[in-house]
C-alpha cells in the first residue's frame, strides 16, 4: 500500500514538473524561436522592401547577437540583483515589447537598435530560464531531473513551428510590404505567453543556495573545449538558420513551401530535443557535443548539394532534430560538472561565447554571399564551422579524469 502511495506521489510530482517546464518553455519560444529564428522568415520581404544587401541583412542578426553577448555577460548579475524569477519574467516581457515595436519602423538604425535590445533581453530570458528548468527537479535522479530541461529547450522548436504557422500566411496575404504585421503578431503572442510563464515561475522550487555571479577562472579553463565548441557551433548553425529561407525563396519557393519547411523544422526540433536527452546521457561528456555538431552538419548538406524540394525537407528534418541539441548538450555538461550555484554563471559565460559565434556567423556568410553573388556560397561556411566545433569538443574532459 505504501509503495502504491509513493508511486502515485512520484507520478504527480513528475506531471507537475512537466507542466512547470512547459510554462517555462515559453521563454525559450520567445527568446530563440521568435526573436532569433523568425527573422529568417521576415528577412526576404524586409530585404526586398527595404533594398538591403546580404551584409545589411546579416548585420541585423549580428546586432541581435551583440545584444545577446551583453545580455549573457550581465545575466548572472541581473539574476542576483532581481532574483532569478523576476529576471526571467521582466526580460520575457521586454522581449515581447521589442518584437511589437519592430513592426513600427523601417529605419535601418532603429531596427538595428531594436534587434540589439531584443538580443540583450532574450539572452537573459533564455539563460535564467534554463537555470530555472534545471532546478525544477534538481534533487531527483539525473535522468528524471534532465526531463524539465529537455522540455524547456523544446520551446525553441515550438516557437519556430508557431512562427511558421503565423508569419508566411500573413506575408502571402499582405505581400513583401506586410513584414511589419509579422513582427506585431509575434510580439502579441509573446505578451500573451507571460501568463503561463508567470504560473510556471511561481511553482519553481526556491534554490537552496544563491547563484554565484562569476564562474571561477579554474572552471573556465577546465571548460575551454566546451567554450570553443559552443562558439563555433553557434557560428555554423546560425548562418544556416539566417539565410536558408532566402535560398529557398531565391529558388522559387512560395509562401506555402516556406511555411511547410519552417513548420517541419520546428516540429522536428521539438521531437529531436526530447529524443536527444537520452542519447546525450549515453554519449557522455566527451562525445555528446561532437556527435551533435556532426549531425547538424549532415542536416545542412542536402539542400546545399541539391536545392530541390525533397532535399530541403530532408534538411529540415535532420537539421531540425539536432540543432537545439547543442545547447542541451552544453547545459547537461554544466549540470554534471559544476555545483548548482554555478549553473547560471556558467550558462551565462558560455552563452557569451555562443552569442559571439552567432554575431560572427551571419556576417561572414553575408560577406561571402555578397562577394560571390550567391547565398549558397555563404551557406557553405556552416558545415566548415561545424566540423571545427566537433573537433574542439573532443578535448573536453570529465571531472573524474581531470
mmCIF file of C-alpha atoms in Angstrom:
data_model
loop_
_atom_site.group_PDB
_atom_site.id
_atom_site.type_symbol
_atom_site.label_atom_id
_atom_site.label_comp_id
_atom_site.label_asym_id
_atom_site.label_seq_id
_atom_site.Cartn_x
_atom_site.Cartn_y
_atom_site.Cartn_z
ATOM 1 C CA UNK A 1 0.000 0.000 0.000
ATOM 2 C CA UNK A 2 2.790 2.392 0.956
ATOM 3 C CA UNK A 3 4.531 1.552 -2.313
ATOM 4 C CA UNK A 4 1.408 2.417 -4.291
ATOM 5 C CA UNK A 5 1.038 5.738 -2.467
ATOM 6 C CA UNK A 6 4.704 6.522 -3.058
ATOM 7 C CA UNK A 7 4.401 5.660 -6.756
ATOM 8 C CA UNK A 8 1.303 7.833 -7.129
ATOM 9 C CA UNK A 9 3.056 10.709 -5.393
ATOM 10 C CA UNK A 10 6.064 10.382 -7.674
ATOM 11 C CA UNK A 11 3.815 10.365 -10.736
ATOM 12 C CA UNK A 12 2.038 13.522 -9.562
ATOM 13 C CA UNK A 13 5.360 15.261 -8.949
ATOM 14 C CA UNK A 14 6.637 14.211 -12.377
ATOM 15 C CA UNK A 15 3.480 15.517 -14.046
ATOM 16 C CA UNK A 16 3.815 18.744 -12.101
ATOM 17 C CA UNK A 17 7.425 19.083 -13.254
ATOM 18 C CA UNK A 18 6.287 18.664 -16.863
ATOM 19 C CA UNK A 19 3.698 21.435 -16.553
ATOM 20 C CA UNK A 20 6.221 23.766 -14.918
ATOM 21 C CA UNK A 21 8.764 23.078 -17.678
ATOM 22 C CA UNK A 22 6.129 23.683 -20.361
ATOM 23 C CA UNK A 23 5.304 27.044 -18.817
ATOM 24 C CA UNK A 24 8.971 27.978 -18.668
ATOM 25 C CA UNK A 25 9.437 26.861 -22.277
ATOM 26 C CA UNK A 26 7.507 29.941 -23.421
ATOM 27 C CA UNK A 27 10.698 31.830 -22.565
ATOM 28 C CA UNK A 28 12.690 29.627 -24.935
ATOM 29 C CA UNK A 29 9.991 30.032 -27.609
ATOM 30 C CA UNK A 30 10.146 33.828 -27.451
ATOM 31 C CA UNK A 31 13.886 34.241 -26.891
ATOM 32 C CA UNK A 32 15.072 31.980 -29.714
ATOM 33 C CA UNK A 33 12.040 30.694 -31.648
ATOM 34 C CA UNK A 34 10.637 34.201 -32.250
ATOM 35 C CA UNK A 35 13.298 36.828 -31.561
ATOM 36 C CA UNK A 36 16.222 34.946 -33.107
ATOM 37 C CA UNK A 37 14.956 32.493 -35.713
ATOM 38 C CA UNK A 38 11.711 34.010 -37.031
ATOM 39 C CA UNK A 39 13.862 36.751 -38.568
ATOM 40 C CA UNK A 40 14.714 34.224 -41.286
ATOM 41 C CA UNK A 41 11.047 34.217 -42.335
ATOM 42 C CA UNK A 42 10.838 38.010 -42.365
ATOM 43 C CA UNK A 43 14.267 38.605 -43.927
ATOM 44 C CA UNK A 44 13.278 38.029 -47.612
ATOM 45 C CA UNK A 45 10.369 40.540 -47.603
ATOM 46 C CA UNK A 46 12.350 43.030 -45.472
ATOM 47 C CA UNK A 47 15.330 42.762 -47.821
ATOM 48 C CA UNK A 48 13.118 43.197 -50.889
ATOM 49 C CA UNK A 49 11.050 46.023 -49.432
ATOM 50 C CA UNK A 50 13.940 47.909 -47.792
ATOM 51 C CA UNK A 51 16.554 47.155 -50.516
ATOM 52 C CA UNK A 52 19.175 45.620 -48.241
ATOM 53 C CA UNK A 53 22.391 43.893 -49.281
ATOM 54 C CA UNK A 54 23.228 40.473 -47.798
ATOM 55 C CA UNK A 55 25.694 42.191 -45.457
ATOM 56 C CA UNK A 56 22.967 44.545 -44.220
ATOM 57 C CA UNK A 57 20.620 41.602 -43.791
ATOM 58 C CA UNK A 58 23.250 39.645 -41.864
ATOM 59 C CA UNK A 59 24.050 42.781 -39.880
ATOM 60 C CA UNK A 60 20.593 42.690 -38.314
ATOM 61 C CA UNK A 61 21.303 39.283 -36.836
ATOM 62 C CA UNK A 62 24.767 40.458 -35.839
ATOM 63 C CA UNK A 63 23.193 43.362 -33.906
ATOM 64 C CA UNK A 64 20.865 40.878 -32.226
ATOM 65 C CA UNK A 65 23.805 38.644 -31.381
ATOM 66 C CA UNK A 66 25.856 41.542 -29.973
ATOM 67 C CA UNK A 67 22.936 42.378 -27.700
ATOM 68 C CA UNK A 68 22.901 38.700 -26.796
ATOM 69 C CA UNK A 69 26.591 38.963 -25.851
ATOM 70 C CA UNK A 70 25.908 41.857 -23.479
ATOM 71 C CA UNK A 71 22.851 40.131 -22.020
ATOM 72 C CA UNK A 72 24.893 36.986 -21.480
ATOM 73 C CA UNK A 73 27.608 38.955 -19.675
ATOM 74 C CA UNK A 74 25.184 40.512 -17.206
ATOM 75 C CA UNK A 75 22.662 37.648 -16.905
ATOM 76 C CA UNK A 76 24.088 36.259 -13.672
ATOM 77 C CA UNK A 77 24.360 39.788 -12.213
ATOM 78 C CA UNK A 78 20.744 40.588 -13.173
ATOM 79 C CA UNK A 79 19.636 37.260 -11.719
ATOM 80 C CA UNK A 80 21.460 38.004 -8.476
ATOM 81 C CA UNK A 81 20.108 41.575 -8.256
ATOM 82 C CA UNK A 82 16.478 40.984 -9.238
ATOM 83 C CA UNK A 83 16.130 37.361 -8.235
ATOM 84 C CA UNK A 84 16.104 34.658 -10.868
ATOM 85 C CA UNK A 85 12.316 34.522 -11.200
ATOM 86 C CA UNK A 86 11.810 38.279 -11.602
ATOM 87 C CA UNK A 87 14.734 38.438 -14.053
ATOM 88 C CA UNK A 88 13.102 35.757 -16.207
ATOM 89 C CA UNK A 89 9.690 37.433 -16.321
ATOM 90 C CA UNK A 90 10.932 41.012 -16.739
ATOM 91 C CA UNK A 91 13.165 40.200 -19.701
ATOM 92 C CA UNK A 92 10.484 37.994 -21.272
ATOM 93 C CA UNK A 93 8.079 40.952 -21.131
ATOM 94 C CA UNK A 94 10.724 43.272 -22.619
ATOM 95 C CA UNK A 95 11.333 40.789 -25.442
ATOM 96 C CA UNK A 96 7.656 40.861 -26.360
ATOM 97 C CA UNK A 97 7.574 44.665 -26.371
ATOM 98 C CA UNK A 98 10.654 44.810 -28.637
ATOM 99 C CA UNK A 99 9.063 42.403 -31.116
ATOM 100 C CA UNK A 100 5.949 44.604 -31.204
ATOM 101 C CA UNK A 101 7.954 47.799 -31.762
ATOM 102 C CA UNK A 102 9.949 46.221 -34.609
ATOM 103 C CA UNK A 103 6.781 46.344 -36.684
ATOM 104 C CA UNK A 104 6.508 50.138 -36.371
ATOM 105 C CA UNK A 105 9.688 51.372 -38.085
ATOM 106 C CA UNK A 106 11.514 50.878 -41.373
ATOM 107 C CA UNK A 107 14.592 52.882 -40.371
ATOM 108 C CA UNK A 108 17.718 50.694 -40.516
ATOM 109 C CA UNK A 109 19.318 52.286 -37.463
ATOM 110 C CA UNK A 110 16.157 51.954 -35.397
ATOM 111 C CA UNK A 111 15.747 48.332 -36.459
ATOM 112 C CA UNK A 112 19.374 47.637 -35.531
ATOM 113 C CA UNK A 113 18.767 49.169 -32.086
ATOM 114 C CA UNK A 114 15.642 47.063 -31.572
ATOM 115 C CA UNK A 115 17.413 43.891 -32.678
ATOM 116 C CA UNK A 116 20.242 44.704 -30.244
ATOM 117 C CA UNK A 117 17.819 45.349 -27.381
ATOM 118 C CA UNK A 118 15.905 42.195 -28.193
ATOM 119 C CA UNK A 119 19.116 40.187 -28.145
ATOM 120 C CA UNK A 120 20.055 41.648 -24.773
ATOM 121 C CA UNK A 121 16.695 40.770 -23.211
ATOM 122 C CA UNK A 122 16.354 37.328 -24.729
ATOM 123 C CA UNK A 123 19.834 36.266 -23.635
ATOM 124 C CA UNK A 124 18.865 36.842 -20.016
ATOM 125 C CA UNK A 125 15.497 35.159 -20.542
ATOM 126 C CA UNK A 126 16.998 32.028 -22.075
ATOM 127 C CA UNK A 127 19.868 31.700 -19.601
ATOM 128 C CA UNK A 128 17.891 32.169 -16.403
ATOM 129 C CA UNK A 129 15.047 30.089 -17.853
ATOM 130 C CA UNK A 130 17.460 27.201 -18.432
ATOM 131 C CA UNK A 131 18.735 27.591 -14.880
ATOM 132 C CA UNK A 132 15.162 27.565 -13.547
ATOM 133 C CA UNK A 133 14.338 24.465 -15.604
ATOM 134 C CA UNK A 134 17.500 22.709 -14.414
ATOM 135 C CA UNK A 135 16.390 23.356 -10.842
ATOM 136 C CA UNK A 136 12.822 22.043 -11.194
ATOM 137 C CA UNK A 137 13.891 18.581 -10.010
ATOM 138 C CA UNK A 138 17.492 19.241 -9.027
ATOM 139 C CA UNK A 139 17.426 16.672 -6.205
ATOM 140 C CA UNK A 140 15.989 13.864 -8.330
ATOM 141 C CA UNK A 141 17.755 11.108 -10.269
ATOM 142 C CA UNK A 142 19.892 12.569 -13.111
ATOM 143 C CA UNK A 143 17.745 11.185 -15.943
ATOM 144 C CA UNK A 144 14.491 12.353 -14.326
ATOM 145 C CA UNK A 145 15.980 15.724 -13.404
ATOM 146 C CA UNK A 146 17.007 16.265 -17.042
ATOM 147 C CA UNK A 147 13.404 15.966 -18.296
ATOM 148 C CA UNK A 148 12.314 19.518 -17.345
ATOM 149 C CA UNK A 149 15.408 20.914 -19.031
ATOM 150 C CA UNK A 150 14.697 18.981 -22.238
ATOM 151 C CA UNK A 151 11.083 20.172 -22.208
ATOM 152 C CA UNK A 152 12.261 23.747 -21.678
ATOM 153 C CA UNK A 153 14.549 23.533 -24.729
ATOM 154 C CA UNK A 154 11.668 22.201 -26.875
ATOM 155 C CA UNK A 155 10.151 25.661 -26.544
ATOM 156 C CA UNK A 156 12.599 26.789 -29.225
ATOM 157 C CA UNK A 157 11.187 24.325 -31.752
ATOM 158 C CA UNK A 158 7.635 25.169 -30.711
ATOM 159 C CA UNK A 159 8.370 28.845 -31.337
ATOM 160 C CA UNK A 160 9.867 28.067 -34.737
ATOM 161 C CA UNK A 161 6.832 25.970 -35.729
ATOM 162 C CA UNK A 162 4.360 28.567 -34.453
ATOM 163 C CA UNK A 163 6.111 31.356 -36.347
ATOM 164 C CA UNK A 164 5.886 29.154 -39.449
ATOM 165 C CA UNK A 165 2.134 28.875 -38.942
ATOM 166 C CA UNK A 166 1.620 32.602 -38.340
ATOM 167 C CA UNK A 167 4.102 34.581 -40.454
ATOM 168 C CA UNK A 168 4.047 33.086 -44.004
ATOM 169 C CA UNK A 169 0.242 33.319 -44.385
ATOM 170 C CA UNK A 170 0.401 36.971 -43.304
ATOM 171 C CA UNK A 171 3.103 37.668 -45.865
ATOM 172 C CA UNK A 172 1.225 35.769 -48.557
ATOM 173 C CA UNK A 173 -1.822 37.951 -47.904
ATOM 174 C CA UNK A 174 -0.061 41.300 -47.444
ATOM 175 C CA UNK A 175 2.952 40.907 -49.744
ATOM 176 C CA UNK A 176 6.539 41.969 -49.094
ATOM 177 C CA UNK A 177 5.389 45.283 -47.614
ATOM 178 C CA UNK A 178 3.458 43.405 -44.940
ATOM 179 C CA UNK A 179 6.520 42.348 -42.947
ATOM 180 C CA UNK A 180 5.655 44.746 -40.051
ATOM 181 C CA UNK A 181 2.495 42.714 -39.388
ATOM 182 C CA UNK A 182 4.634 39.644 -38.866
ATOM 183 C CA UNK A 183 6.636 41.326 -36.100
ATOM 184 C CA UNK A 184 3.481 42.694 -34.457
ATOM 185 C CA UNK A 185 1.885 39.237 -34.476
ATOM 186 C CA UNK A 186 4.951 37.661 -32.887
ATOM 187 C CA UNK A 187 5.047 40.419 -30.277
ATOM 188 C CA UNK A 188 1.397 39.948 -29.380
ATOM 189 C CA UNK A 189 1.872 36.193 -28.937
ATOM 190 C CA UNK A 190 4.939 36.853 -26.770
ATOM 191 C CA UNK A 191 2.988 39.163 -24.461
ATOM 192 C CA UNK A 192 0.262 36.515 -24.163
ATOM 193 C CA UNK A 193 2.956 33.955 -23.248
ATOM 194 C CA UNK A 194 3.567 35.819 -19.999
ATOM 195 C CA UNK A 195 0.517 34.173 -18.414
ATOM 196 C CA UNK A 196 1.814 30.558 -18.456
ATOM 197 C CA UNK A 197 5.329 31.814 -17.732
ATOM 198 C CA UNK A 198 4.193 33.580 -14.548
ATOM 199 C CA UNK A 199 2.302 30.498 -13.352
ATOM 200 C CA UNK A 200 5.295 28.216 -14.005
ATOM 201 C CA UNK A 201 7.808 30.560 -12.396
ATOM 202 C CA UNK A 202 5.802 30.719 -9.189
ATOM 203 C CA UNK A 203 5.833 26.916 -8.999
ATOM 204 C CA UNK A 204 9.617 26.500 -9.391
ATOM 205 C CA UNK A 205 11.188 25.452 -6.056
ATOM 206 C CA UNK A 206 13.379 28.036 -4.370
ATOM 207 C CA UNK A 207 17.092 27.404 -4.837
ATOM 208 C CA UNK A 208 18.954 26.056 -1.846
ATOM 209 C CA UNK A 209 21.865 28.470 -2.407
ATOM 210 C CA UNK A 210 22.295 31.841 -4.083
ATOM 211 C CA UNK A 211 23.659 31.946 -7.609
ATOM 212 C CA UNK A 212 27.316 32.812 -7.962
ATOM 213 C CA UNK A 213 27.838 35.893 -10.110
ATOM 214 C CA UNK A 214 31.023 34.746 -11.845
ATOM 215 C CA UNK A 215 32.462 31.367 -12.749
ATOM 216 C CA UNK A 216 35.888 30.839 -11.149
ATOM 217 C CA UNK A 217 38.784 31.079 -13.605
ATOM 218 C CA UNK A 218 39.871 27.496 -12.949
ATOM 219 C CA UNK A 219 36.415 26.299 -14.027
ATOM 220 C CA UNK A 220 36.563 28.395 -17.204
ATOM 221 C CA UNK A 221 39.967 26.895 -18.004
ATOM 222 C CA UNK A 222 38.617 23.400 -17.347
ATOM 223 C CA UNK A 223 35.677 24.018 -19.702
ATOM 224 C CA UNK A 224 37.679 25.663 -22.516
ATOM 225 C CA UNK A 225 36.832 22.956 -25.095
ATOM 226 C CA UNK A 226 33.132 23.453 -24.392
ATOM 227 C CA UNK A 227 33.540 27.229 -24.782
ATOM 228 C CA UNK A 228 35.327 26.774 -28.129
ATOM 229 C CA UNK A 229 32.784 24.230 -29.328
ATOM 230 C CA UNK A 230 29.855 26.451 -28.405
ATOM 231 C CA UNK A 231 31.252 29.486 -30.250
ATOM 232 C CA UNK A 232 31.985 27.548 -33.442
ATOM 233 C CA UNK A 233 28.711 25.617 -33.259
ATOM 234 C CA UNK A 234 26.749 28.865 -32.962
ATOM 235 C CA UNK A 235 28.539 30.458 -35.915
ATOM 236 C CA UNK A 236 27.868 27.379 -38.036
ATOM 237 C CA UNK A 237 24.246 26.671 -37.282
ATOM 238 C CA UNK A 238 23.003 30.284 -37.187
ATOM 239 C CA UNK A 239 24.380 31.031 -40.668
ATOM 240 C CA UNK A 240 22.113 28.287 -41.977
ATOM 241 C CA UNK A 241 19.128 29.493 -39.946
ATOM 242 C CA UNK A 242 19.583 33.095 -41.092
ATOM 243 C CA UNK A 243 19.814 32.555 -44.846
ATOM 244 C CA UNK A 244 18.140 29.214 -45.599
ATOM 245 C CA UNK A 245 14.772 30.838 -46.327
ATOM 246 C CA UNK A 246 16.491 33.309 -48.696
ATOM 247 C CA UNK A 247 17.980 30.321 -50.533
ATOM 248 C CA UNK A 248 14.559 28.668 -50.774
ATOM 249 C CA UNK A 249 12.857 31.864 -51.939
ATOM 250 C CA UNK A 250 15.612 32.546 -54.480
ATOM 251 C CA UNK A 251 14.966 29.048 -55.816
ATOM 252 C CA UNK A 252 11.319 29.929 -56.446
ATOM 253 C CA UNK A 253 9.774 28.640 -53.213
ATOM 254 C CA UNK A 254 6.431 30.261 -52.421
ATOM 255 C CA UNK A 255 4.749 31.066 -49.115
ATOM 256 C CA UNK A 256 3.261 27.585 -48.738
ATOM 257 C CA UNK A 257 6.631 25.918 -49.336
ATOM 258 C CA UNK A 258 8.362 28.255 -46.867
ATOM 259 C CA UNK A 259 5.687 27.728 -44.206
ATOM 260 C CA UNK A 260 5.793 23.952 -44.573
ATOM 261 C CA UNK A 261 9.610 23.901 -44.422
ATOM 262 C CA UNK A 262 9.694 26.077 -41.280
ATOM 263 C CA UNK A 263 6.941 24.132 -39.517
ATOM 264 C CA UNK A 264 8.664 20.802 -40.274
ATOM 265 C CA UNK A 265 11.949 22.219 -38.981
ATOM 266 C CA UNK A 266 10.298 23.440 -35.772
ATOM 267 C CA UNK A 267 8.343 20.261 -35.063
ATOM 268 C CA UNK A 268 11.440 18.186 -35.803
ATOM 269 C CA UNK A 269 13.260 20.275 -33.206
ATOM 270 C CA UNK A 270 10.604 19.543 -30.563
ATOM 271 C CA UNK A 271 10.742 15.792 -31.206
ATOM 272 C CA UNK A 272 14.509 15.709 -31.607
ATOM 273 C CA UNK A 273 15.220 17.686 -28.438
ATOM 274 C CA UNK A 274 13.255 15.182 -26.359
ATOM 275 C CA UNK A 275 14.922 12.227 -28.090
ATOM 276 C CA UNK A 276 18.423 13.668 -27.720
ATOM 277 C CA UNK A 277 18.113 13.800 -23.927
ATOM 278 C CA UNK A 278 18.544 10.039 -23.547
ATOM 279 C CA UNK A 279 21.158 9.848 -26.311
ATOM 280 C CA UNK A 280 23.271 12.571 -24.698
ATOM 281 C CA UNK A 281 23.209 10.706 -21.396
ATOM 282 C CA UNK A 282 24.617 7.614 -23.130
ATOM 283 C CA UNK A 283 27.218 9.526 -25.157
ATOM 284 C CA UNK A 284 28.698 11.141 -22.063
ATOM 285 C CA UNK A 285 30.639 14.346 -21.554
ATOM 286 C CA UNK A 286 33.269 13.857 -24.267
ATOM 287 C CA UNK A 287 31.157 12.618 -27.183
ATOM 288 C CA UNK A 288 27.825 14.417 -26.823
ATOM 289 C CA UNK A 289 28.770 17.794 -28.340
ATOM 290 C CA UNK A 290 30.914 16.368 -31.200
ATOM 291 C CA UNK A 291 28.165 13.987 -32.289
ATOM 292 C CA UNK A 292 25.570 16.764 -32.193
ATOM 293 C CA UNK A 293 27.779 19.031 -34.328
ATOM 294 C CA UNK A 294 28.286 16.296 -36.938
ATOM 295 C CA UNK A 295 24.558 15.519 -37.164
ATOM 296 C CA UNK A 296 23.742 19.228 -37.567
ATOM 297 C CA UNK A 297 26.425 19.395 -40.284
ATOM 298 C CA UNK A 298 24.756 16.494 -42.102
ATOM 299 C CA UNK A 299 21.478 18.395 -41.866
ATOM 300 C CA UNK A 300 22.897 21.372 -43.756
ATOM 301 C CA UNK A 301 24.174 19.322 -46.702
ATOM 302 C CA UNK A 302 21.095 18.056 -48.610
ATOM 303 C CA UNK A 303 19.769 21.477 -49.594
ATOM 304 C CA UNK A 304 23.284 22.786 -50.336
ATOM 305 C CA UNK A 305 24.207 19.833 -52.533
ATOM 306 C CA UNK A 306 20.887 19.646 -54.344
ATOM 307 C CA UNK A 307 18.412 22.504 -53.715
ATOM 308 C CA UNK A 308 15.263 20.554 -54.508
ATOM 309 C CA UNK A 309 12.042 20.244 -52.510
ATOM 310 C CA UNK A 310 12.793 16.701 -51.202
ATOM 311 C CA UNK A 311 16.330 17.754 -50.260
ATOM 312 C CA UNK A 312 15.042 20.838 -48.460
ATOM 313 C CA UNK A 313 12.632 18.811 -46.337
ATOM 314 C CA UNK A 314 15.274 16.193 -45.594
ATOM 315 C CA UNK A 315 17.491 19.043 -44.468
ATOM 316 C CA UNK A 316 14.675 20.479 -42.323
ATOM 317 C CA UNK A 317 14.161 17.129 -40.584
ATOM 318 C CA UNK A 318 17.829 16.281 -39.922
ATOM 319 C CA UNK A 319 18.880 19.819 -39.020
ATOM 320 C CA UNK A 320 15.671 20.421 -37.060
ATOM 321 C CA UNK A 321 16.013 17.333 -34.895
ATOM 322 C CA UNK A 322 19.567 18.206 -33.895
ATOM 323 C CA UNK A 323 20.352 21.938 -33.842
ATOM 324 C CA UNK A 324 18.912 22.601 -30.359
ATOM 325 C CA UNK A 325 20.692 19.530 -29.026
ATOM 326 C CA UNK A 326 23.794 21.748 -28.976
ATOM 327 C CA UNK A 327 22.526 23.988 -26.139
ATOM 328 C CA UNK A 328 21.013 20.931 -24.466
ATOM 329 C CA UNK A 329 24.356 19.114 -24.508
ATOM 330 C CA UNK A 330 26.177 22.129 -23.100
ATOM 331 C CA UNK A 331 23.573 22.631 -20.355
ATOM 332 C CA UNK A 332 23.852 18.961 -19.406
ATOM 333 C CA UNK A 333 27.659 19.314 -19.278
ATOM 334 C CA UNK A 334 27.315 22.308 -16.944
ATOM 335 C CA UNK A 335 24.855 20.419 -14.760
ATOM 336 C CA UNK A 336 27.153 17.391 -14.499
ATOM 337 C CA UNK A 337 30.473 19.167 -13.999
ATOM 338 C CA UNK A 338 29.543 22.127 -11.779
ATOM 339 C CA UNK A 339 27.740 22.780 -8.496
ATOM 340 C CA UNK A 340 24.155 24.205 -8.733
ATOM 341 C CA UNK A 341 25.110 27.737 -7.562
ATOM 342 C CA UNK A 342 27.495 27.922 -10.539
ATOM 343 C CA UNK A 343 24.915 26.952 -13.161
ATOM 344 C CA UNK A 344 23.575 30.407 -14.026
ATOM 345 C CA UNK A 345 27.050 31.974 -14.161
ATOM 346 C CA UNK A 346 28.405 29.100 -16.271
ATOM 347 C CA UNK A 347 25.473 29.197 -18.686
ATOM 348 C CA UNK A 348 25.800 32.971 -18.919
ATOM 349 C CA UNK A 349 29.506 32.877 -19.714
ATOM 350 C CA UNK A 350 29.129 30.012 -22.164
ATOM 351 C CA UNK A 351 26.332 31.943 -23.819
ATOM 352 C CA UNK A 352 28.749 34.858 -24.302
ATOM 353 C CA UNK A 353 30.829 32.520 -26.468
ATOM 354 C CA UNK A 354 27.658 31.280 -28.161
ATOM 355 C CA UNK A 355 26.493 34.838 -28.855
ATOM 356 C CA UNK A 356 29.881 35.835 -30.278
ATOM 357 C CA UNK A 357 29.564 32.902 -32.671
ATOM 358 C CA UNK A 358 26.043 33.995 -33.594
ATOM 359 C CA UNK A 359 27.328 37.503 -34.290
ATOM 360 C CA UNK A 360 30.204 36.324 -36.485
ATOM 361 C CA UNK A 361 28.378 33.628 -38.454
ATOM 362 C CA UNK A 362 25.716 35.649 -40.346
ATOM 363 C CA UNK A 363 28.155 38.484 -41.065
ATOM 364 C CA UNK A 364 30.756 36.095 -42.531
ATOM 365 C CA UNK A 365 28.078 34.343 -44.535
ATOM 366 C CA UNK A 366 26.733 37.677 -45.793
ATOM 367 C CA UNK A 367 30.193 38.838 -46.865
ATOM 368 C CA UNK A 368 30.792 35.642 -48.859
ATOM 369 C CA UNK A 369 27.301 35.804 -50.388
ATOM 370 C CA UNK A 370 27.765 39.429 -51.485
ATOM 371 C CA UNK A 371 31.270 38.736 -52.845
ATOM 372 C CA UNK A 372 30.134 35.738 -54.888
ATOM 373 C CA UNK A 373 26.588 36.854 -55.650
ATOM 374 C CA UNK A 374 25.367 33.527 -54.292
ATOM 375 C CA UNK A 375 23.689 32.920 -50.933
ATOM 376 C CA UNK A 376 24.530 29.233 -51.353
ATOM 377 C CA UNK A 377 28.255 30.040 -51.287
ATOM 378 C CA UNK A 378 27.867 31.839 -47.977
ATOM 379 C CA UNK A 379 25.900 28.946 -46.508
ATOM 380 C CA UNK A 380 28.798 26.566 -47.167
ATOM 381 C CA UNK A 381 30.522 28.181 -44.179
ATOM 382 C CA UNK A 382 28.090 26.304 -41.936
ATOM 383 C CA UNK A 383 29.495 22.773 -42.427
ATOM 384 C CA UNK A 384 33.076 24.064 -42.200
ATOM 385 C CA UNK A 385 32.433 25.743 -38.849
ATOM 386 C CA UNK A 386 30.514 22.728 -37.542
ATOM 387 C CA UNK A 387 33.466 20.422 -38.287
ATOM 388 C CA UNK A 388 35.696 22.756 -36.269
ATOM 389 C CA UNK A 389 33.130 22.717 -33.430
ATOM 390 C CA UNK A 390 33.153 18.916 -33.320
ATOM 391 C CA UNK A 391 36.945 18.789 -33.142
ATOM 392 C CA UNK A 392 37.121 21.354 -30.324
ATOM 393 C CA UNK A 393 34.554 19.478 -28.225
ATOM 394 C CA UNK A 394 36.622 16.274 -28.282
ATOM 395 C CA UNK A 395 39.082 17.839 -25.842
ATOM 396 C CA UNK A 396 36.545 18.247 -23.003
ATOM 397 C CA UNK A 397 37.446 16.016 -20.040
ATOM 398 C CA UNK A 398 35.146 14.615 -17.392
ATOM 399 C CA UNK A 399 35.637 15.742 -13.825
ATOM 400 C CA UNK A 400 36.916 12.333 -12.725
ATOM 401 C CA UNK A 401 39.560 12.425 -15.477
ATOM 402 C CA UNK A 402 40.763 15.930 -14.648
#
